[in-house]
């Protein structure tokens, strides 16, 4: 028996790549996607490799690669596939993300035709397993400071890859400890004519039998907080020689004369252009985390709608726990946020396709920068949301939630590091704020904001970028809200959108005002004392992007109960966010105390109102039923 | 080189059982207390059992048992030992907690001399491993609704223990899956003269060879989200017969005539009196979680004080990450809260000793009820604090924090279920609020608040219990604060104590006003719509207890730098709590917007001010150095 409202909502949530989602739901087998609990580390790793090969065998490794070399579908469609896989074992998800996304993506985007012809078919089929070796022991968030060297020896036309110190050892590298035969190694490129900054070089690391090649030392990061199936490890290189052709040379190369050549003169800009082609990884991580949160909610909500604990007052039937306001308060606002985030995720995925879909060349630098900023912030917001939500779901299922068979604890343990990899969330929020504050040229400074503040003092904050989506539906909503000045509209989407806009703009404007006072002498102090303000600016901007993307999708639906239901869900999301920031709204005179209290009442009312719609909303999430094996919901 | 300020603070934090803490620090061997990462489930379980026996072999199993039967030290001293063990592997902690605390404690407190003489020596030495079998599949928080039956057969003078349905199966029972030879089984007691509610009966479950006894079905809960060394499992009983003497008969017994006898006539009161003797378990869980949070903070703070990532603005040295305000903001308020909670933990432990130390008899029912309420709330607040803090510490250590060797991920996975066992946190907060609202007799209703509201409608809220500590030091502080009406005192302990008091009182008074309107018809609706208010009342009350306990300890110190430092730490704790509830203070006219902003500034200033004291404060936590093996801090 299908639920037409759920079907309609699911289609809207599925968005542009609805066919790929449907195909993945129908085709991807649960026995491949899920791993049983209780495997040993080695068993889990072996199983994950087998499952990766099974996925590749079904052709899914081709999604997102260029058609010319055997790829399929759109570049950004791979992010949607990543989301769909995230309903299964996240070890497998990350392993495929390393192979097809990071490693394969680097070969496709940083390499050129010679690399594509030589490697892509083997990468897509899983015949060649590889690593993406960027992070070093001493250098996580600060990629520009990597120490590994790639020194060009013109006499042999080779690069010499070397790890000069303990802090230069590559670490946390997926596929390294067990499977990789080759790695994309990020290293400081040097030729006879000087240093050229970080570049990527293909370095074989194991022979066909799996033995480390001479000069390559491989370590195992061992047991982790989660992702037991991913063989994270370390690489150290002792003057390992690779042919000149192994340089991934899309943005810089060594000519036949042994001299460095690049179409991008500025080394900083070159570096960030290279990094920019890797933004897809952050889109994927956010989407994967969002999917994991939805799976957890589906489990906890179904359990909560069935579990009885205490009898009600005299003579009444026992009440299911989800009928308690406290339980609804835990789960429903998070469900609403998960739904809102889905639309923001769809929006950045579509935008990624628009900007990088064809070639990865940066045609629209302004747009690319805006996308990077939004993706950085959305990744941070979504992964934290996922971590928080899965934990709350675990607790909402009590002791049963703690049993591995009920799927919540492994999910949470696995998602944990999503807040760290592909960029530490706090650093990413600062990056997002920076994208809002500085103009394009100013960005090619350091990744670190204090450095940037020092260097571009005087420019910072001059230009506060206004990043509305500028779409007609949203504008109409806001216009309606700002025309009203009575207190009756608290519980409306238009009012919420207007509040989100006011909050984001005010926080950003006042931040600009503070940072404008920076000069070389006070830059660190000034930045440091404003750091909480910086983070708030990023978060409120992202919140606004999320609500606007969701409202835009909702406004585009045909009138009817599905559209009406989604509106109520988005209002719950928005009011919950406003409630969290109530103090800000009160301090800044954007809410009266009466209206502030009305927000809390409205949330409580909405929880009760949406309670009967929970089954429909869970159905609309579109999680394949066979991937939810938790005995507590069966 | 010792730090005299750290030494002095440590002594204050060590409190009444300082000698036991010192002995545990000096004696408990790291090779027993710590488990290496990466063990299989079976290896971890076996190791945990061995370590439990090693701890028992050192005599620590005797702490908290009556001297007459070979026990040592005070009843409540076992809570302090529990804290000290929590710096090691939490699987071992929980395993010893099950053996000596829950199982042994039930025999000691619910049993009588015949049980003590027969069992305690073997329990303390670990020769007899046992379970505490309370929770059932269908009945977690609602213990009064347990289904397992203990039916007295006067013809054979035996109890027949039976599991009448699937939902009556005992589950999540520690020691069950592997080790227990006997279990304290909670069951509905029936004699020929009627039903007498839940009682505890000793039921042998395995023979000497470890094989389940006839009629006993034992299951394994399998892999969990953490605590891999604890063999949680299930028990089902098929008409298992045990001698009459196996009834733990301190509060109710079957006489030689086959009739039930008890000194407590009211079955509800009898039940809650039995449960009340078990409050020690909740004290332990809170203390253990608090210790785990401190260990995580020690790791993250030491790492943060050494890790360099980005260079500062031009020409300056690289900055350690802990010099960033955002990093301080993550860790220092949590450190301050950990320290404040330690004093509250000491206070409830001392109070437990005063009330139950000698006999466990309830001499002071009012005091006992107040303690139960405070312990319930403190357990919830502390375990959530621990979970949050360990996760933030993990993230603050980046990818390194995700490696098992750095001790954070296992800690977090293990502590997770501390929010659920010994009482679900949300249910416990409701219990705490109930304790504040109802008078003593009204309490002997159901554990569930809506039921209680229905039954005692009209009485509820009549009496708002004023639970100040009533100590002179605190009163002086508050008097000073309330005399001032200028804005200069935001950054003072006196002002903070006064704010905490105002918040707790106002929330409780208004809650009383709401619930007073309850009657039999509207009870559920009324209670349910006020549930967030109920939780707030409990939390703000506990926050107040925490700050007052900490301030009391601080006020009692001799004047000097240690006292001054602790004052600043407590102000940081208090202001962070006020900041979290800013909206409440603004809505209720307790903070002006100017003062509200001043709170945030004061927190930022305090973070910077306390930054140079971090090493001293970490030292003062008194975590044995050899238990912090994380390579990132060595």
PDB file of N, CA, C and O in Angstrom, chain A residues 137 172 223 225-226 307 311 323 325-326 330 384 387 391 394-395 400 402 404 412-413 416 419-420 426 448 455 528 531-532 582 587 596, chain B residues 137 172 223 225-226 307 311 314 323 325-326 330 384 387 391 394-395 400 402 404 412-413 416 419-420 426 448 528 531 582 587 596:
ATOM      1  N   UNK A 137      51.362  13.811   9.086  1.00  0.00           N
ATOM      2  CA  UNK A 137      51.295  13.803  10.556  1.00  0.00           C
ATOM      3  C   UNK A 137      51.257  15.230  11.113  1.00  0.00           C
ATOM      4  O   UNK A 137      50.465  15.539  12.010  1.00  0.00           O
ATOM      5  N   UNK A 172      46.516   8.591   7.983  1.00  0.00           N
ATOM      6  CA  UNK A 172      45.057   8.440   7.863  1.00  0.00           C
ATOM      7  C   UNK A 172      44.655   8.140   6.419  1.00  0.00           C
ATOM      8  O   UNK A 172      43.496   8.341   6.049  1.00  0.00           O
ATOM      9  N   UNK A 223      43.276   0.097  14.800  1.00  0.00           N
ATOM     10  CA  UNK A 223      41.863   0.290  15.154  1.00  0.00           C
ATOM     11  C   UNK A 223      41.533   1.777  15.322  1.00  0.00           C
ATOM     12  O   UNK A 223      42.341   2.550  15.825  1.00  0.00           O
ATOM     13  N   UNK A 225      38.035   4.775  15.830  1.00  0.00           N
ATOM     14  CA  UNK A 225      36.743   4.938  16.489  1.00  0.00           C
ATOM     15  C   UNK A 225      35.586   4.368  15.693  1.00  0.00           C
ATOM     16  O   UNK A 225      34.492   4.175  16.222  1.00  0.00           O
ATOM     17  N   UNK A 226      35.814   4.122  14.422  1.00  0.00           N
ATOM     18  CA  UNK A 226      34.780   3.589  13.548  1.00  0.00           C
ATOM     19  C   UNK A 226      35.398   3.230  12.222  1.00  0.00           C
ATOM     20  O   UNK A 226      36.622   3.130  12.111  1.00  0.00           O
ATOM     21  N   UNK A 307       7.011   1.453  20.750  1.00  0.00           N
ATOM     22  CA  UNK A 307       7.452   1.114  22.094  1.00  0.00           C
ATOM     23  C   UNK A 307       6.530   1.716  23.149  1.00  0.00           C
ATOM     24  O   UNK A 307       6.288   2.920  23.158  1.00  0.00           O
ATOM     25  N   UNK A 311       2.345   3.183  31.689  1.00  0.00           N
ATOM     26  CA  UNK A 311       0.917   3.376  31.520  1.00  0.00           C
ATOM     27  C   UNK A 311       0.592   4.852  31.695  1.00  0.00           C
ATOM     28  O   UNK A 311       1.273   5.572  32.431  1.00  0.00           O
ATOM     29  N   UNK A 323       4.507   9.518  21.736  1.00  0.00           N
ATOM     30  CA  UNK A 323       3.409  10.421  22.080  1.00  0.00           C
ATOM     31  C   UNK A 323       3.795  11.415  23.173  1.00  0.00           C
ATOM     32  O   UNK A 323       3.050  12.358  23.442  1.00  0.00           O
ATOM     33  N   UNK A 325       5.780  14.517  24.571  1.00  0.00           N
ATOM     34  CA  UNK A 325       6.367  15.720  23.985  1.00  0.00           C
ATOM     35  C   UNK A 325       7.894  15.676  24.042  1.00  0.00           C
ATOM     36  O   UNK A 325       8.581  16.063  23.095  1.00  0.00           O
ATOM     37  N   UNK A 326       8.440  15.202  25.170  1.00  0.00           N
ATOM     38  CA  UNK A 326       9.899  15.184  25.307  1.00  0.00           C
ATOM     39  C   UNK A 326      10.533  14.305  24.228  1.00  0.00           C
ATOM     40  O   UNK A 326      11.607  14.623  23.705  1.00  0.00           O
ATOM     41  N   UNK A 330      12.849  15.538  20.896  1.00  0.00           N
ATOM     42  CA  UNK A 330      14.159  15.012  20.519  1.00  0.00           C
ATOM     43  C   UNK A 330      14.220  14.698  19.031  1.00  0.00           C
ATOM     44  O   UNK A 330      15.217  14.965  18.380  1.00  0.00           O
ATOM     45  N   UNK A 384      27.808  17.648  11.694  1.00  0.00           N
ATOM     46  CA  UNK A 384      27.489  17.801  13.125  1.00  0.00           C
ATOM     47  C   UNK A 384      26.044  17.416  13.421  1.00  0.00           C
ATOM     48  O   UNK A 384      25.723  16.810  14.431  1.00  0.00           O
ATOM     49  N   UNK A 387      25.901  13.612  13.541  1.00  0.00           N
ATOM     50  CA  UNK A 387      26.482  13.054  14.761  1.00  0.00           C
ATOM     51  C   UNK A 387      25.520  13.222  15.931  1.00  0.00           C
ATOM     52  O   UNK A 387      25.255  12.285  16.695  1.00  0.00           O
ATOM     53  N   UNK A 391      23.182  10.115  17.741  1.00  0.00           N
ATOM     54  CA  UNK A 391      23.317   9.879  19.184  1.00  0.00           C
ATOM     55  C   UNK A 391      21.960  10.002  19.880  1.00  0.00           C
ATOM     56  O   UNK A 391      21.606   9.181  20.721  1.00  0.00           O
ATOM     57  N   UNK A 394      20.034   6.996  19.210  1.00  0.00           N
ATOM     58  CA  UNK A 394      20.523   5.878  20.037  1.00  0.00           C
ATOM     59  C   UNK A 394      19.902   5.959  21.421  1.00  0.00           C
ATOM     60  O   UNK A 394      19.343   4.976  21.937  1.00  0.00           O
ATOM     61  N   UNK A 395      19.974   7.117  22.042  1.00  0.00           N
ATOM     62  CA  UNK A 395      19.425   7.266  23.393  1.00  0.00           C
ATOM     63  C   UNK A 395      17.917   7.072  23.396  1.00  0.00           C
ATOM     64  O   UNK A 395      17.352   6.509  24.351  1.00  0.00           O
ATOM     65  N   UNK A 400      18.277  -0.941  23.924  1.00  0.00           N
ATOM     66  CA  UNK A 400      18.206  -1.604  22.620  1.00  0.00           C
ATOM     67  C   UNK A 400      19.015  -0.836  21.581  1.00  0.00           C
ATOM     68  O   UNK A 400      19.631  -1.427  20.697  1.00  0.00           O
ATOM     69  N   UNK A 402      21.711   0.536  22.025  1.00  0.00           N
ATOM     70  CA  UNK A 402      23.145   0.309  22.238  1.00  0.00           C
ATOM     71  C   UNK A 402      23.607  -1.026  21.656  1.00  0.00           C
ATOM     72  O   UNK A 402      24.795  -1.271  21.550  1.00  0.00           O
ATOM     73  N   UNK A 404      24.548  -3.518  18.841  1.00  0.00           N
ATOM     74  CA  UNK A 404      25.032  -3.303  17.477  1.00  0.00           C
ATOM     75  C   UNK A 404      24.000  -3.726  16.441  1.00  0.00           C
ATOM     76  O   UNK A 404      23.875  -3.099  15.385  1.00  0.00           O
ATOM     77  N   UNK A 412      26.948   5.751  14.211  1.00  0.00           N
ATOM     78  CA  UNK A 412      27.471   6.915  14.904  1.00  0.00           C
ATOM     79  C   UNK A 412      28.990   6.899  14.968  1.00  0.00           C
ATOM     80  O   UNK A 412      29.659   7.895  14.749  1.00  0.00           O
ATOM     81  N   UNK A 413      29.546   5.723  15.270  1.00  0.00           N
ATOM     82  CA  UNK A 413      30.997   5.594  15.350  1.00  0.00           C
ATOM     83  C   UNK A 413      31.635   5.924  14.000  1.00  0.00           C
ATOM     84  O   UNK A 413      32.686   6.567  13.931  1.00  0.00           O
ATOM     85  N   UNK A 416      31.325   9.809  13.039  1.00  0.00           N
ATOM     86  CA  UNK A 416      32.156  10.669  13.886  1.00  0.00           C
ATOM     87  C   UNK A 416      33.226  11.427  13.087  1.00  0.00           C
ATOM     88  O   UNK A 416      33.305  12.657  13.106  1.00  0.00           O
ATOM     89  N   UNK A 419      33.181  14.644  10.662  1.00  0.00           N
ATOM     90  CA  UNK A 419      33.360  16.034  11.104  1.00  0.00           C
ATOM     91  C   UNK A 419      34.807  16.484  10.955  1.00  0.00           C
ATOM     92  O   UNK A 419      35.100  17.660  11.129  1.00  0.00           O
ATOM     93  N   UNK A 420      35.697  15.545  10.673  1.00  0.00           N
ATOM     94  CA  UNK A 420      37.130  15.853  10.597  1.00  0.00           C
ATOM     95  C   UNK A 420      37.697  15.692   9.192  1.00  0.00           C
ATOM     96  O   UNK A 420      38.437  16.555   8.712  1.00  0.00           O
ATOM     97  N   UNK A 426      35.451  23.039  12.179  1.00  0.00           N
ATOM     98  CA  UNK A 426      35.669  24.405  12.650  1.00  0.00           C
ATOM     99  C   UNK A 426      36.478  25.202  11.630  1.00  0.00           C
ATOM    100  O   UNK A 426      36.166  26.369  11.353  1.00  0.00           O
ATOM    101  N   UNK A 448      44.639  30.010   6.328  1.00  0.00           N
ATOM    102  CA  UNK A 448      44.319  30.400   7.697  1.00  0.00           C
ATOM    103  C   UNK A 448      43.829  31.833   7.726  1.00  0.00           C
ATOM    104  O   UNK A 448      44.422  32.724   7.144  1.00  0.00           O
ATOM    105  N   UNK A 455      47.324  39.918   6.080  1.00  0.00           N
ATOM    106  CA  UNK A 455      47.834  40.293   4.757  1.00  0.00           C
ATOM    107  C   UNK A 455      46.919  41.237   4.003  1.00  0.00           C
ATOM    108  O   UNK A 455      47.386  42.086   3.257  1.00  0.00           O
ATOM    109  N   UNK A 528      41.360  36.648  16.621  1.00  0.00           N
ATOM    110  CA  UNK A 528      41.143  35.629  17.639  1.00  0.00           C
ATOM    111  C   UNK A 528      39.955  35.986  18.535  1.00  0.00           C
ATOM    112  O   UNK A 528      39.137  35.142  18.870  1.00  0.00           O
ATOM    113  N   UNK A 531      36.642  35.200  16.909  1.00  0.00           N
ATOM    114  CA  UNK A 531      36.498  33.887  16.273  1.00  0.00           C
ATOM    115  C   UNK A 531      35.098  33.300  16.457  1.00  0.00           C
ATOM    116  O   UNK A 531      34.565  32.662  15.551  1.00  0.00           O
ATOM    117  N   UNK A 532      34.506  33.540  17.627  1.00  0.00           N
ATOM    118  CA  UNK A 532      33.139  33.025  17.800  1.00  0.00           C
ATOM    119  C   UNK A 532      32.167  33.730  16.862  1.00  0.00           C
ATOM    120  O   UNK A 532      31.219  33.130  16.370  1.00  0.00           O
ATOM    121  N   UNK A 582      17.628  32.016  20.102  1.00  0.00           N
ATOM    122  CA  UNK A 582      16.725  32.981  20.727  1.00  0.00           C
ATOM    123  C   UNK A 582      17.454  34.142  21.383  1.00  0.00           C
ATOM    124  O   UNK A 582      17.042  35.294  21.274  1.00  0.00           O
ATOM    125  N   UNK A 587      18.698  39.695  22.054  1.00  0.00           N
ATOM    126  CA  UNK A 587      19.742  40.708  22.271  1.00  0.00           C
ATOM    127  C   UNK A 587      19.723  41.773  21.185  1.00  0.00           C
ATOM    128  O   UNK A 587      20.082  42.920  21.431  1.00  0.00           O
ATOM    129  N   UNK A 596       9.267  35.560  21.530  1.00  0.00           N
ATOM    130  CA  UNK A 596      10.255  34.527  21.804  1.00  0.00           C
ATOM    131  C   UNK A 596       9.604  33.324  22.486  1.00  0.00           C
ATOM    132  O   UNK A 596       9.840  32.172  22.107  1.00  0.00           O
TER     133      UNK A 596
ATOM    134  N   UNK B 137      12.967  -7.121  28.544  1.00  0.00           N
ATOM    135  CA  UNK B 137      12.810  -6.640  27.168  1.00  0.00           C
ATOM    136  C   UNK B 137      11.729  -5.568  27.066  1.00  0.00           C
ATOM    137  O   UNK B 137      11.912  -4.534  26.436  1.00  0.00           O
ATOM    138  N   UNK B 172      20.177  -7.152  28.653  1.00  0.00           N
ATOM    139  CA  UNK B 172      21.282  -6.210  28.917  1.00  0.00           C
ATOM    140  C   UNK B 172      21.976  -6.533  30.248  1.00  0.00           C
ATOM    141  O   UNK B 172      22.671  -5.676  30.809  1.00  0.00           O
ATOM    142  N   UNK B 223      27.609  -7.956  20.093  1.00  0.00           N
ATOM    143  CA  UNK B 223      28.371  -6.702  20.012  1.00  0.00           C
ATOM    144  C   UNK B 223      27.484  -5.501  20.345  1.00  0.00           C
ATOM    145  O   UNK B 223      26.306  -5.465  19.999  1.00  0.00           O
ATOM    146  N   UNK B 225      27.579  -0.959  21.222  1.00  0.00           N
ATOM    147  CA  UNK B 225      28.238   0.282  20.836  1.00  0.00           C
ATOM    148  C   UNK B 225      29.524   0.535  21.595  1.00  0.00           C
ATOM    149  O   UNK B 225      30.337   1.367  21.180  1.00  0.00           O
ATOM    150  N   UNK B 226      29.732  -0.147  22.679  1.00  0.00           N
ATOM    151  CA  UNK B 226      30.936   0.003  23.488  1.00  0.00           C
ATOM    152  C   UNK B 226      30.962  -1.071  24.549  1.00  0.00           C
ATOM    153  O   UNK B 226      30.226  -2.057  24.456  1.00  0.00           O
ATOM    154  N   UNK B 307      50.140  21.110  19.822  1.00  0.00           N
ATOM    155  CA  UNK B 307      49.921  20.979  18.385  1.00  0.00           C
ATOM    156  C   UNK B 307      49.949  22.346  17.698  1.00  0.00           C
ATOM    157  O   UNK B 307      49.223  23.262  18.079  1.00  0.00           O
ATOM    158  N   UNK B 311      50.525  28.906  10.681  1.00  0.00           N
ATOM    159  CA  UNK B 311      51.367  30.015  11.096  1.00  0.00           C
ATOM    160  C   UNK B 311      50.475  31.205  11.405  1.00  0.00           C
ATOM    161  O   UNK B 311      49.398  31.363  10.834  1.00  0.00           O
ATOM    162  N   UNK B 314      52.013  37.431   9.502  1.00  0.00           N
ATOM    163  CA  UNK B 314      53.406  37.574   9.038  1.00  0.00           C
ATOM    164  C   UNK B 314      54.459  37.571  10.125  1.00  0.00           C
ATOM    165  O   UNK B 314      54.419  38.356  11.065  1.00  0.00           O
ATOM    166  N   UNK B 323      45.808  28.180  21.672  1.00  0.00           N
ATOM    167  CA  UNK B 323      45.831  29.645  21.770  1.00  0.00           C
ATOM    168  C   UNK B 323      44.703  30.303  20.981  1.00  0.00           C
ATOM    169  O   UNK B 323      44.483  31.509  21.113  1.00  0.00           O
ATOM    170  N   UNK B 325      40.914  31.182  20.331  1.00  0.00           N
ATOM    171  CA  UNK B 325      39.721  31.312  21.163  1.00  0.00           C
ATOM    172  C   UNK B 325      38.718  30.190  20.881  1.00  0.00           C
ATOM    173  O   UNK B 325      38.110  29.645  21.812  1.00  0.00           O
ATOM    174  N   UNK B 326      38.566  29.837  19.601  1.00  0.00           N
ATOM    175  CA  UNK B 326      37.576  28.803  19.270  1.00  0.00           C
ATOM    176  C   UNK B 326      37.939  27.482  19.941  1.00  0.00           C
ATOM    177  O   UNK B 326      37.058  26.740  20.381  1.00  0.00           O
ATOM    178  N   UNK B 330      35.922  25.554  23.143  1.00  0.00           N
ATOM    179  CA  UNK B 330      35.481  24.162  23.156  1.00  0.00           C
ATOM    180  C   UNK B 330      35.871  23.475  24.462  1.00  0.00           C
ATOM    181  O   UNK B 330      35.092  22.712  25.025  1.00  0.00           O
ATOM    182  N   UNK B 384      25.610  13.152  30.400  1.00  0.00           N
ATOM    183  CA  UNK B 384      25.514  13.915  29.145  1.00  0.00           C
ATOM    184  C   UNK B 384      26.726  14.834  28.970  1.00  0.00           C
ATOM    185  O   UNK B 384      27.241  14.992  27.857  1.00  0.00           O
ATOM    186  N   UNK B 387      29.590  12.630  27.702  1.00  0.00           N
ATOM    187  CA  UNK B 387      29.435  12.233  26.308  1.00  0.00           C
ATOM    188  C   UNK B 387      29.795  13.389  25.385  1.00  0.00           C
ATOM    189  O   UNK B 387      30.562  13.239  24.424  1.00  0.00           O
ATOM    190  N   UNK B 391      33.391  13.721  23.063  1.00  0.00           N
ATOM    191  CA  UNK B 391      33.286  13.918  21.615  1.00  0.00           C
ATOM    192  C   UNK B 391      33.996  15.196  21.179  1.00  0.00           C
ATOM    193  O   UNK B 391      34.724  15.207  20.184  1.00  0.00           O
ATOM    194  N   UNK B 394      37.573  14.548  21.159  1.00  0.00           N
ATOM    195  CA  UNK B 394      37.942  13.753  19.976  1.00  0.00           C
ATOM    196  C   UNK B 394      38.118  14.673  18.774  1.00  0.00           C
ATOM    197  O   UNK B 394      39.138  14.629  18.081  1.00  0.00           O
ATOM    198  N   UNK B 395      37.136  15.526  18.549  1.00  0.00           N
ATOM    199  CA  UNK B 395      37.214  16.410  17.387  1.00  0.00           C
ATOM    200  C   UNK B 395      38.366  17.394  17.520  1.00  0.00           C
ATOM    201  O   UNK B 395      39.021  17.740  16.539  1.00  0.00           O
ATOM    202  N   UNK B 400      43.907  12.383  14.571  1.00  0.00           N
ATOM    203  CA  UNK B 400      44.617  11.630  15.613  1.00  0.00           C
ATOM    204  C   UNK B 400      43.652  11.194  16.709  1.00  0.00           C
ATOM    205  O   UNK B 400      43.794  10.119  17.285  1.00  0.00           O
ATOM    206  N   UNK B 402      40.788  10.203  16.354  1.00  0.00           N
ATOM    207  CA  UNK B 402      39.964   9.083  15.879  1.00  0.00           C
ATOM    208  C   UNK B 402      40.704   7.757  15.961  1.00  0.00           C
ATOM    209  O   UNK B 402      40.101   6.698  15.819  1.00  0.00           O
ATOM    210  N   UNK B 404      42.262   4.692  17.735  1.00  0.00           N
ATOM    211  CA  UNK B 404      41.965   4.054  19.025  1.00  0.00           C
ATOM    212  C   UNK B 404      43.115   4.234  20.015  1.00  0.00           C
ATOM    213  O   UNK B 404      42.880   4.385  21.222  1.00  0.00           O
ATOM    214  N   UNK B 412      34.518   7.240  24.575  1.00  0.00           N
ATOM    215  CA  UNK B 412      33.225   7.784  24.198  1.00  0.00           C
ATOM    216  C   UNK B 412      32.215   6.685  23.920  1.00  0.00           C
ATOM    217  O   UNK B 412      31.062   6.747  24.342  1.00  0.00           O
ATOM    218  N   UNK B 413      32.664   5.655  23.212  1.00  0.00           N
ATOM    219  CA  UNK B 413      31.770   4.535  22.897  1.00  0.00           C
ATOM    220  C   UNK B 413      31.291   3.868  24.184  1.00  0.00           C
ATOM    221  O   UNK B 413      30.129   3.485  24.302  1.00  0.00           O
ATOM    222  N   UNK B 416      28.784   6.194  26.304  1.00  0.00           N
ATOM    223  CA  UNK B 416      27.485   6.371  25.645  1.00  0.00           C
ATOM    224  C   UNK B 416      26.329   5.817  26.489  1.00  0.00           C
ATOM    225  O   UNK B 416      25.380   6.522  26.844  1.00  0.00           O
ATOM    226  N   UNK B 419      24.337   7.088  29.761  1.00  0.00           N
ATOM    227  CA  UNK B 419      23.149   7.953  29.727  1.00  0.00           C
ATOM    228  C   UNK B 419      21.867   7.137  29.814  1.00  0.00           C
ATOM    229  O   UNK B 419      20.792   7.705  29.964  1.00  0.00           O
ATOM    230  N   UNK B 420      21.996   5.828  29.676  1.00  0.00           N
ATOM    231  CA  UNK B 420      20.816   4.949  29.644  1.00  0.00           C
ATOM    232  C   UNK B 420      20.750   4.019  30.847  1.00  0.00           C
ATOM    233  O   UNK B 420      19.699   3.862  31.456  1.00  0.00           O
ATOM    234  N   UNK B 426      16.504  11.056  30.545  1.00  0.00           N
ATOM    235  CA  UNK B 426      15.295  11.880  30.475  1.00  0.00           C
ATOM    236  C   UNK B 426      14.318  11.473  31.576  1.00  0.00           C
ATOM    237  O   UNK B 426      13.709  12.329  32.228  1.00  0.00           O
ATOM    238  N   UNK B 448       6.215   6.877  36.961  1.00  0.00           N
ATOM    239  CA  UNK B 448       5.967   7.766  35.824  1.00  0.00           C
ATOM    240  C   UNK B 448       5.235   9.007  36.278  1.00  0.00           C
ATOM    241  O   UNK B 448       4.257   8.949  37.012  1.00  0.00           O
ATOM    242  N   UNK B 528       2.033  16.421  29.662  1.00  0.00           N
ATOM    243  CA  UNK B 528       2.782  16.264  28.422  1.00  0.00           C
ATOM    244  C   UNK B 528       3.171  17.615  27.847  1.00  0.00           C
ATOM    245  O   UNK B 528       4.297  17.810  27.388  1.00  0.00           O
ATOM    246  N   UNK B 531       6.193  19.071  29.602  1.00  0.00           N
ATOM    247  CA  UNK B 531       7.332  18.183  29.811  1.00  0.00           C
ATOM    248  C   UNK B 531       8.670  18.901  29.645  1.00  0.00           C
ATOM    249  O   UNK B 531       9.630  18.627  30.383  1.00  0.00           O
ATOM    250  N   UNK B 582      20.811  31.938  28.185  1.00  0.00           N
ATOM    251  CA  UNK B 582      20.618  33.380  28.015  1.00  0.00           C
ATOM    252  C   UNK B 582      19.197  33.766  27.650  1.00  0.00           C
ATOM    253  O   UNK B 582      18.643  34.731  28.165  1.00  0.00           O
ATOM    254  N   UNK B 587      14.229  36.461  28.521  1.00  0.00           N
ATOM    255  CA  UNK B 587      12.762  36.384  28.471  1.00  0.00           C
ATOM    256  C   UNK B 587      12.139  36.730  29.823  1.00  0.00           C
ATOM    257  O   UNK B 587      11.038  37.259  29.895  1.00  0.00           O
ATOM    258  N   UNK B 596      23.640  40.641  29.052  1.00  0.00           N
ATOM    259  CA  UNK B 596      23.691  39.371  28.359  1.00  0.00           C
ATOM    260  C   UNK B 596      24.911  39.304  27.435  1.00  0.00           C
ATOM    261  O   UNK B 596      25.651  38.323  27.410  1.00  0.00           O
TER     262      UNK B 596
END
